[in-house]
Tab-separated table of C-alpha atoms and ligand atoms in Angstrom:
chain	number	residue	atom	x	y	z
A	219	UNK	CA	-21.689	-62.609	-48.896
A	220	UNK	CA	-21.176	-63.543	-45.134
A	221	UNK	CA	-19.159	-61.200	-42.661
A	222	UNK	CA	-17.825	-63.169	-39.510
A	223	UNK	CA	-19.069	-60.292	-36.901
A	224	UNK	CA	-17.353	-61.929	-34.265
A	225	UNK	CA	-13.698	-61.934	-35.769
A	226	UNK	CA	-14.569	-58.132	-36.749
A	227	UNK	CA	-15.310	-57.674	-32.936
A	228	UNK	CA	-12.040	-59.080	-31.756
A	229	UNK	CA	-10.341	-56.783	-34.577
A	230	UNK	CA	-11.434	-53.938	-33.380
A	231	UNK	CA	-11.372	-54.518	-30.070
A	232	UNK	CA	-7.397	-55.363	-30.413
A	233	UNK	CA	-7.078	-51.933	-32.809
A	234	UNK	CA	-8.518	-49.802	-30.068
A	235	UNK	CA	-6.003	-50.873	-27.171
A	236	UNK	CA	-3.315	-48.991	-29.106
A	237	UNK	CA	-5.021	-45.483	-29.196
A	238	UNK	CA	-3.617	-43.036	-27.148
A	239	UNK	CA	-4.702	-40.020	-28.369
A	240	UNK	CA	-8.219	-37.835	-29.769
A	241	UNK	CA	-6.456	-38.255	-33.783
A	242	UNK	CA	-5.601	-42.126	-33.612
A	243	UNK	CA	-9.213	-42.260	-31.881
A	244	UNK	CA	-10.964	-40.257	-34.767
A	245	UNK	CA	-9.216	-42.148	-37.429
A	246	UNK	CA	-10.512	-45.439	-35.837
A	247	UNK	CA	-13.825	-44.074	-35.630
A	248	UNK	CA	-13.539	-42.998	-39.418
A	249	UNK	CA	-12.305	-47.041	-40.276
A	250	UNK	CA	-14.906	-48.399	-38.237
A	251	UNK	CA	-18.152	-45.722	-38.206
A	252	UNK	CA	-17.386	-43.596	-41.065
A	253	UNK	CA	-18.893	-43.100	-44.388
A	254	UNK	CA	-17.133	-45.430	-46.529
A	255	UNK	CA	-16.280	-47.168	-42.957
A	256	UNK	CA	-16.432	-50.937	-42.701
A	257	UNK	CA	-19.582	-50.867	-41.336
A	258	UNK	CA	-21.054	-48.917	-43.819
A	259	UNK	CA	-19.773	-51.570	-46.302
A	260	UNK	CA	-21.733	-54.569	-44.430
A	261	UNK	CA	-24.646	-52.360	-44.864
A	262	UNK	CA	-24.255	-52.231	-48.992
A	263	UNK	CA	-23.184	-55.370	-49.145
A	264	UNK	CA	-27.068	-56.332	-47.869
A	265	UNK	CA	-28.061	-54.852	-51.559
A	266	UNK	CA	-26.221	-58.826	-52.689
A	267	UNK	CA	-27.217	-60.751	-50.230
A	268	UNK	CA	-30.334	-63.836	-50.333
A	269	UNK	CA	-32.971	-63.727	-48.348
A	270	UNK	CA	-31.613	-66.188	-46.005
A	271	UNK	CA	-28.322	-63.803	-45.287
A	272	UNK	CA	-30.148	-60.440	-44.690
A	273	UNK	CA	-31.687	-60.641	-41.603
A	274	UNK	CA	-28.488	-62.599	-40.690
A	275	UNK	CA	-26.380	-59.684	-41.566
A	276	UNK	CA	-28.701	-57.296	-40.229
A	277	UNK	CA	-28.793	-57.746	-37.116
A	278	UNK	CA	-24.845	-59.042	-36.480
A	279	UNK	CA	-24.287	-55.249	-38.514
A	280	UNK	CA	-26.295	-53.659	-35.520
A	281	UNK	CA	-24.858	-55.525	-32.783
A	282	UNK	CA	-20.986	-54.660	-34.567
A	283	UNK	CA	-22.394	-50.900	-34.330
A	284	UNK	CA	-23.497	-50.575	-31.133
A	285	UNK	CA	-20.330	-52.908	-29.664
A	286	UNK	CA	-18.038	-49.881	-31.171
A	287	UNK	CA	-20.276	-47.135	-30.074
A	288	UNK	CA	-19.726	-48.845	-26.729
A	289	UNK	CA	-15.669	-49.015	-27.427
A	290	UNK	CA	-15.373	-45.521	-28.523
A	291	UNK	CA	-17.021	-43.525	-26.008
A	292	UNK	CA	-14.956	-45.939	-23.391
A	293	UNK	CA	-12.081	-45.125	-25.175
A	294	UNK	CA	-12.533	-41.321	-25.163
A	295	UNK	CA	-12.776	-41.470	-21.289
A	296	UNK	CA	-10.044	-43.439	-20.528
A	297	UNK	CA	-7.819	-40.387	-22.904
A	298	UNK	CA	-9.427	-37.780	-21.248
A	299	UNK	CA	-8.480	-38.645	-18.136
A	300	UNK	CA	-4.890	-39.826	-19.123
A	301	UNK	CA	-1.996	-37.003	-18.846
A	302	UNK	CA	-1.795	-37.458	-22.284
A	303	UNK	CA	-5.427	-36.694	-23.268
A	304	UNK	CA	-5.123	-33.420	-20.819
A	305	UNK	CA	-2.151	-32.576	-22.932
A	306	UNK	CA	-4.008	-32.571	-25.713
A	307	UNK	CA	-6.770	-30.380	-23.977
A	308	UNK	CA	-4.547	-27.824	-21.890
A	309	UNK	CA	-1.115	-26.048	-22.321
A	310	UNK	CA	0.206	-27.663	-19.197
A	311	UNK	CA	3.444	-25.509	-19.941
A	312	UNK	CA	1.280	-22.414	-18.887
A	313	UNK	CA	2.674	-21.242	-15.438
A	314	UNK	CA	-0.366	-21.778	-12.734
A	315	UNK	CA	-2.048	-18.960	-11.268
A	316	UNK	CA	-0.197	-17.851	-8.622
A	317	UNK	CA	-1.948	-17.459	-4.878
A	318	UNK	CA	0.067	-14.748	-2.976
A	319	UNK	CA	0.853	-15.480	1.307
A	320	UNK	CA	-0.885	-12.429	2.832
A	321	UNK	CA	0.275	-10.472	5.692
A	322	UNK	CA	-0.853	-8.177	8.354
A	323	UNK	CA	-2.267	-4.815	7.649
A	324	UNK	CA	0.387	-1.867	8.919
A	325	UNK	CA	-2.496	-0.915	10.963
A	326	UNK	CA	-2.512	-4.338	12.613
A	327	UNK	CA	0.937	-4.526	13.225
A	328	UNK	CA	1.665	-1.484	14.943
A	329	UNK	CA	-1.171	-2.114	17.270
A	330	UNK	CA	0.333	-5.410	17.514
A	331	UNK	CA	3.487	-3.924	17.950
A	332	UNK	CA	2.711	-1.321	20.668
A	333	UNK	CA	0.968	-3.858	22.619
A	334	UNK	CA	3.813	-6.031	22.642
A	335	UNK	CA	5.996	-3.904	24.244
A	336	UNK	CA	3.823	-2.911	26.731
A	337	UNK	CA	2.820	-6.325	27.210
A	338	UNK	CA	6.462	-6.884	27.976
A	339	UNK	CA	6.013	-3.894	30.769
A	340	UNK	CA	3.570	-5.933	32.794
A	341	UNK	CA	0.106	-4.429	30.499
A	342	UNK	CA	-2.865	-6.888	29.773
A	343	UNK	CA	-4.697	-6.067	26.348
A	344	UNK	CA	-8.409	-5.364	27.005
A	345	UNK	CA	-11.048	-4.781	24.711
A	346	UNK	CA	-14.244	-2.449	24.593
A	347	UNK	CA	-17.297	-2.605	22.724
A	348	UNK	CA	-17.249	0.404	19.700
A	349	UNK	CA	-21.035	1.192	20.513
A	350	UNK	CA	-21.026	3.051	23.965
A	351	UNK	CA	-23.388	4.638	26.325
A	352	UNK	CA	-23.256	8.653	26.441
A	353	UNK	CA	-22.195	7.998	30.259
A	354	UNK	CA	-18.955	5.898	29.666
A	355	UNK	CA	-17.928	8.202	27.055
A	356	UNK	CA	-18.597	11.538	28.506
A	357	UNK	CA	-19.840	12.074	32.053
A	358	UNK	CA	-17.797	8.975	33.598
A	359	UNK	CA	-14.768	10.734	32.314
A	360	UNK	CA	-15.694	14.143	33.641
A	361	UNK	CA	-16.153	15.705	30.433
A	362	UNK	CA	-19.047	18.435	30.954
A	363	UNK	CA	-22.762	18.318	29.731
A	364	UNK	CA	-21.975	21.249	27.962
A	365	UNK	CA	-19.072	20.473	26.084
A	366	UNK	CA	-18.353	20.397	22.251
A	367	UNK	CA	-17.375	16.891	21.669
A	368	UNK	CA	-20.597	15.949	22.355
A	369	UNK	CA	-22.188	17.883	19.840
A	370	UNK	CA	-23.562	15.655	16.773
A	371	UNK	CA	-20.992	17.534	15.002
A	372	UNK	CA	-18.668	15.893	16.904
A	373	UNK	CA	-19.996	12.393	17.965
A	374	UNK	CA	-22.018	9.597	15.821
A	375	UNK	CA	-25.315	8.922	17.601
A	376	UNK	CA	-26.638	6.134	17.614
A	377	UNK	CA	-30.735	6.513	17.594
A	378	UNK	CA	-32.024	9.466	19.205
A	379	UNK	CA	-30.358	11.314	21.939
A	380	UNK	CA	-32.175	11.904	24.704
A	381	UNK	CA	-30.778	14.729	27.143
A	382	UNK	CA	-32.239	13.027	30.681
A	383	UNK	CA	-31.098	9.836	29.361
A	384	UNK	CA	-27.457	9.609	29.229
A	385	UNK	CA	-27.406	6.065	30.430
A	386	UNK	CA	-29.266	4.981	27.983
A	387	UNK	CA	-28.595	6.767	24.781
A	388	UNK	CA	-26.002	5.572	22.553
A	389	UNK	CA	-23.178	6.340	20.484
A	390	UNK	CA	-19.624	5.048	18.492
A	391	UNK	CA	-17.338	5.705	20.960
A	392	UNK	CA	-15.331	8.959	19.978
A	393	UNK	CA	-12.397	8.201	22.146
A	394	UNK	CA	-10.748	4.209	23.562
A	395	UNK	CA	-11.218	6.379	27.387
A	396	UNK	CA	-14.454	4.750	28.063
A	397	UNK	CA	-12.953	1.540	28.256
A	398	UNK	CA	-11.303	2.543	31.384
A	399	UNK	CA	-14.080	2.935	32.951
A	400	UNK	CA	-15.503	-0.469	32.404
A	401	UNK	CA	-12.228	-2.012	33.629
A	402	UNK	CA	-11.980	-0.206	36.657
A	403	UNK	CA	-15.775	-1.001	36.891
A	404	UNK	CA	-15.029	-4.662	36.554
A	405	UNK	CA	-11.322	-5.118	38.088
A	406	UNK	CA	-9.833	-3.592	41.600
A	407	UNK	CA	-6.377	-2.100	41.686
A	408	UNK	CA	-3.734	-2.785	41.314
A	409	UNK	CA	-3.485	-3.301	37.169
A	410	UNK	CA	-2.096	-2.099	34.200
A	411	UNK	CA	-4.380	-2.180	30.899
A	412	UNK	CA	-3.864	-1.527	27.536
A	413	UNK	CA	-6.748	-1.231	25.129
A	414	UNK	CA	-6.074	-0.881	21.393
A	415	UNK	CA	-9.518	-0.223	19.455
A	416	UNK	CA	-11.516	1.478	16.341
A	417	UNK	CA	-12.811	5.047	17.425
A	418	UNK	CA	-15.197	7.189	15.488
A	419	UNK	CA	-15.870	10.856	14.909
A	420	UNK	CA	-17.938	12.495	12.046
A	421	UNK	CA	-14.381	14.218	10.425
A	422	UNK	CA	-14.807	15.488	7.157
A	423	UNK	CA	-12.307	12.759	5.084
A	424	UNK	CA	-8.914	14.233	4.604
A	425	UNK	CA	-5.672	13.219	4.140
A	426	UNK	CA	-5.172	13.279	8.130
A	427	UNK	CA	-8.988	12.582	9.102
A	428	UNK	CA	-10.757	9.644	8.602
A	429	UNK	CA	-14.313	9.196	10.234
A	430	UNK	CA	-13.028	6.026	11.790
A	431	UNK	CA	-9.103	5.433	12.965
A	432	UNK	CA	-7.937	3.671	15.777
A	433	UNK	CA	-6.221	4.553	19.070
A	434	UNK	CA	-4.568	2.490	21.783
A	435	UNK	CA	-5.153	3.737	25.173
A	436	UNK	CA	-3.301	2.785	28.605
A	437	UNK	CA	-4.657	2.987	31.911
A	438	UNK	CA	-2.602	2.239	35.285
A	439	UNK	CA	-3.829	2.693	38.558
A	440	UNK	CA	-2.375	1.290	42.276
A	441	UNK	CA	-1.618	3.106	45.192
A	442	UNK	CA	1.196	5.695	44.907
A	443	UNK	CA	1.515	6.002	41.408
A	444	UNK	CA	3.450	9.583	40.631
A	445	UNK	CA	3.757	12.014	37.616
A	446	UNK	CA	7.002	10.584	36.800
A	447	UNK	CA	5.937	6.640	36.513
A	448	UNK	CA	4.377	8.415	33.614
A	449	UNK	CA	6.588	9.906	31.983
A	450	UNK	CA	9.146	7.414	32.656
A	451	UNK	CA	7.044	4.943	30.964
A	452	UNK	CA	6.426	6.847	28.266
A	453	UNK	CA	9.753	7.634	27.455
A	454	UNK	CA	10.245	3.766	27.413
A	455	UNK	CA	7.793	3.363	25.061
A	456	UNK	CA	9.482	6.218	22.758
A	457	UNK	CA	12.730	5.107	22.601
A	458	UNK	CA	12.316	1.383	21.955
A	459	UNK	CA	8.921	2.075	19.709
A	460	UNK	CA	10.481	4.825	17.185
A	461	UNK	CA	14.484	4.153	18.475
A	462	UNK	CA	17.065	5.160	20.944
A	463	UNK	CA	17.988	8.288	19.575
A	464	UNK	CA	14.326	9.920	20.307
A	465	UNK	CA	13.670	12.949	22.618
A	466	UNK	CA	10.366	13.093	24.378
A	467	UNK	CA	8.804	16.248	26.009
A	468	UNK	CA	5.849	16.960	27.899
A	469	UNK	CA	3.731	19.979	27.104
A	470	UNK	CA	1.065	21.356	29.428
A	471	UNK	CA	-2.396	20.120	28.087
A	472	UNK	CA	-6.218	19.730	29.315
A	473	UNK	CA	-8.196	16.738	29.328
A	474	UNK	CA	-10.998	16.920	31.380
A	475	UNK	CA	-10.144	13.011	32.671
A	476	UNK	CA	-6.758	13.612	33.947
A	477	UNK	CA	-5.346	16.243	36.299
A	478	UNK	CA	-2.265	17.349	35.349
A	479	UNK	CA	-2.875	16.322	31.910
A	480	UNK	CA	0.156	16.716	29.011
A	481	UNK	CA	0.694	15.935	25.431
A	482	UNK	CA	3.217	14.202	24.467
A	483	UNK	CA	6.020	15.154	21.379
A	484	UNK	CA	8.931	12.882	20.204
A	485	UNK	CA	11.687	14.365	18.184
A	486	UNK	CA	12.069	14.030	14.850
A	487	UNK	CA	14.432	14.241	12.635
A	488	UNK	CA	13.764	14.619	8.549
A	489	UNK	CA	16.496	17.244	7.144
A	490	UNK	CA	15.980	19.439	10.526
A	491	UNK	CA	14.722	18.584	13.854
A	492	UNK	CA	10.935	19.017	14.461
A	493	UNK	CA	9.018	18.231	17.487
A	494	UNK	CA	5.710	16.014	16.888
A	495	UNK	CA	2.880	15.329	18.663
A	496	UNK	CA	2.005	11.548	19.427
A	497	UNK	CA	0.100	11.365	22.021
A	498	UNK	CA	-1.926	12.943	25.262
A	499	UNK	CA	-1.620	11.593	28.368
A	500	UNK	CA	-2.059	12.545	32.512
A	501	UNK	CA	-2.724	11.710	36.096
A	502	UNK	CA	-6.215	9.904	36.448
A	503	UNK	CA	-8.625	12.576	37.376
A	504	UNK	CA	-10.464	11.903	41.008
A	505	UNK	CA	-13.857	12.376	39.203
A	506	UNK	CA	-13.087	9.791	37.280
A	507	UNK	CA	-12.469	7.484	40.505
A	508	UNK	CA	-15.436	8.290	42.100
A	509	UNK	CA	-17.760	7.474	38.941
A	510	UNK	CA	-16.584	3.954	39.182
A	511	UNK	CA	-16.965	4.104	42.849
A	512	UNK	CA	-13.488	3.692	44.608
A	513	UNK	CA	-12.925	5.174	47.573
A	514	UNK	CA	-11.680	8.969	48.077
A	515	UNK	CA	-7.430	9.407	47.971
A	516	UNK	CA	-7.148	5.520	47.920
A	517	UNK	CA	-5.803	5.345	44.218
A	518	UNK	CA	-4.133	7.065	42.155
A	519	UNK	CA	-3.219	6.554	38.131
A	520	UNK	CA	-2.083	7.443	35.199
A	521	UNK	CA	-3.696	7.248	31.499
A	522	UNK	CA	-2.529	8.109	27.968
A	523	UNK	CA	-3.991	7.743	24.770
A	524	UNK	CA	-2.412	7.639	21.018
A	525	UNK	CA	-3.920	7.405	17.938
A	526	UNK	CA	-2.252	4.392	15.293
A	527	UNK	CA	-2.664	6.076	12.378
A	528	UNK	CA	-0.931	9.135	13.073
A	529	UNK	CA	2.096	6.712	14.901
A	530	UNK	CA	2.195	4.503	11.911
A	531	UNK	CA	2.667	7.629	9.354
A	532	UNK	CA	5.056	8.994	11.607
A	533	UNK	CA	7.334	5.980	12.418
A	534	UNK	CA	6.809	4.781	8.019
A	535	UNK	CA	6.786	8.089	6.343
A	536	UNK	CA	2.700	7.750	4.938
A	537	UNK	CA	1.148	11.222	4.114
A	538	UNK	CA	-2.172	10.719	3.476
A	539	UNK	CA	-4.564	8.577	6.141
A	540	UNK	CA	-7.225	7.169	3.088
A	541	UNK	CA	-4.288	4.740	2.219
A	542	UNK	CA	-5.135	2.724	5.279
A	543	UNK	CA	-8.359	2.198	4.146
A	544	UNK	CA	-8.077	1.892	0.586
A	545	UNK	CA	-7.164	-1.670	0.257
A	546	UNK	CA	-4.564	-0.994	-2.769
A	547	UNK	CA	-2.586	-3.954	-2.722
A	548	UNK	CA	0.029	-1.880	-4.515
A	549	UNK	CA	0.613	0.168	-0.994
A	550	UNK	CA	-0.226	-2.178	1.365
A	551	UNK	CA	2.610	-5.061	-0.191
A	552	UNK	CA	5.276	-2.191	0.723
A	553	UNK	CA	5.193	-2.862	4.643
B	53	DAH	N1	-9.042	10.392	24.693
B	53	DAH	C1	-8.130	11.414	24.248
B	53	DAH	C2	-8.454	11.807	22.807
B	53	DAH	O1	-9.146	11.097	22.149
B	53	DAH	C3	-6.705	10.951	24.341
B	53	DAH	C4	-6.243	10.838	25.759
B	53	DAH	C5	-5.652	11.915	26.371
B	53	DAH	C6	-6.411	9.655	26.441
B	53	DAH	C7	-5.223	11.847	27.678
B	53	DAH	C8	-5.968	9.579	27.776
B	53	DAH	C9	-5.369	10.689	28.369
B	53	DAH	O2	-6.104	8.466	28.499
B	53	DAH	O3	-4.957	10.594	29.657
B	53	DAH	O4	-8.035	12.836	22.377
């Protein structure tokens, strides 16, 4: 018996070019490689052969076997990377997995917001670091040695406090006022500043305290600057912040870095009218001057400070602060 290996070669090399998919490949491995496969029949047919033929055989049967071993796993490639092959693999119906556009935080874009308008009023946005000394946050402002804010109950220390140190000692920043006092450190009147930044105070979490929230503060100092280029600014900012139709008022306050010093309500209207508080605000307090070292009665200014979470539940109807901070996708997706 003789088998003409190379004919069987070209056979199956000619078979395999019209495979286009795993079955028609497994039933031409079954032909070829299988147990009652052609090759598998050269192999019994060595029971018949002479002595001559067998070796003959032998060999051309392990040659055909590894030439289709070869072929195969070639084959197999070349439909695995084919559109059909990955049809036979995947459900390429199957809708992909779909990769949502993101958007600002509310919390972002009311700061963004505020600061844009005032921006538009001649501000520049400055920043602050949230780790300040004791000095910038207290005494600079004129806020008294003895006063409760600077309690630990009241104020995150950071290391240990030190009473004849209040340069040195460290804290988070309860309040954006410090920052004034490093611009007024760093820049000469005239200017207009607007600093929008994280503030922390050790609140007990509720759903109107969070130990962290944010506040934007505004500083403006020149020569000649009255009590009412405040609160004609500030009525600017109420009417085209939370819309035309919005009252503002001024209510007799005390901050120890302003003199006069008021807070400041906006009208609102839900069923009945209520009055609201939204931010405090006042005349730049000459303490405050003379710890950055200007001159006596050459400035004046005026300063106000709001906090963003409070504006941004006010102005979008939120009730409870955690939702800020919460990350649920299922509240933020709403603004
Ligand atoms: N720093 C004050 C607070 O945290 C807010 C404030 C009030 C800022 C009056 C001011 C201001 O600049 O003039 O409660």
């Amino acid at each position: 018996m003789s088998w003409n290996f190379e004919e069987l070669q070209n056979q199956a090399t000619e078979e395999s070019k019209g495979i286009r998919n795993s079955q028609e490949l497994e039933s031409f491995r079954i032909k070829y490689l299988g147990k009652k496969g052609i090759l598998q029949q050269i192999y019994a047919s060595l029971s018949q052969a002479s002595s001559e033929e067998k070796p003959l055989i032998g060999k051309g049967a392990n040659e055909f076997k590894i030439y289709l071993q070869v072929l195969l796993e070639k084959k197999q490639k070349d439909i695995s990377f084919s559109s059909q092959g990955i049809k036979d693999q995947v459900d390429i119906t199957i809708p992909g997995v779909y990769q949502s556009l993101g958007h600002k935080h509310l919390l972002t874009r009311t700061i963004d917001d505020i600061c844009a308008l005032f921006q538009k009023l001649g501000f520049v946005v400055y920043e602050g670091p949230e780790i300040e000394s004791e000095f910038n946050n207290f005494d600079a402002l004129n806020i008294p040695p003895d006063h409760p804010s600077r309690d630990g109950f009241d104020t995150f220390y950071v290391g240990k406090k030190d009473p004849t140190q209040k340069n040195k000692n460290l804290l988070l920043r309860s309040q954006t006022s410090p920052v004034q006092i490093r611009v007024m450190k760093q820049y000469k009147p005239p200017m207009a500043v607007l600093v929008p930044g994280k503030v922390y105070r050790p609140d007990a979490v509720d759903a109107s305290h969070s130990f962290m929230f944010h506040q934007i503060e505004g500083l403006l100092v020149d020569r000649d600057v009255k009590f009412s280029d405040l609160k004609g600014l500030l009525e600017v900012f109420c009417k085209r912040f939370f819309g035309a139709q919005t009252l503002m008022r001024f209510r007799p306050h005390f901050f120890p870095f302003t003199e006069p010093s008021a807070e400041v309500d906006i009208s609102w209207t839900h069923g009945k009218k209520k009055w609201l508080e939204i931010m405090g605000c006042g005349m730049v307090h000459p303490n405050v001057f003379k710890a950055v070292g200007y001159p006596k009665g050459r400035y004046t200014g005026l300063a106000f400070g709001m906090g963003v979470e409070r504006i941004a539940m006010l102005k979008y109807g939120i009730n409870d602060i955690r939702t800020f901070f919460e990350n649920d996708n299922r509240f933020l997706k709403q603004f």
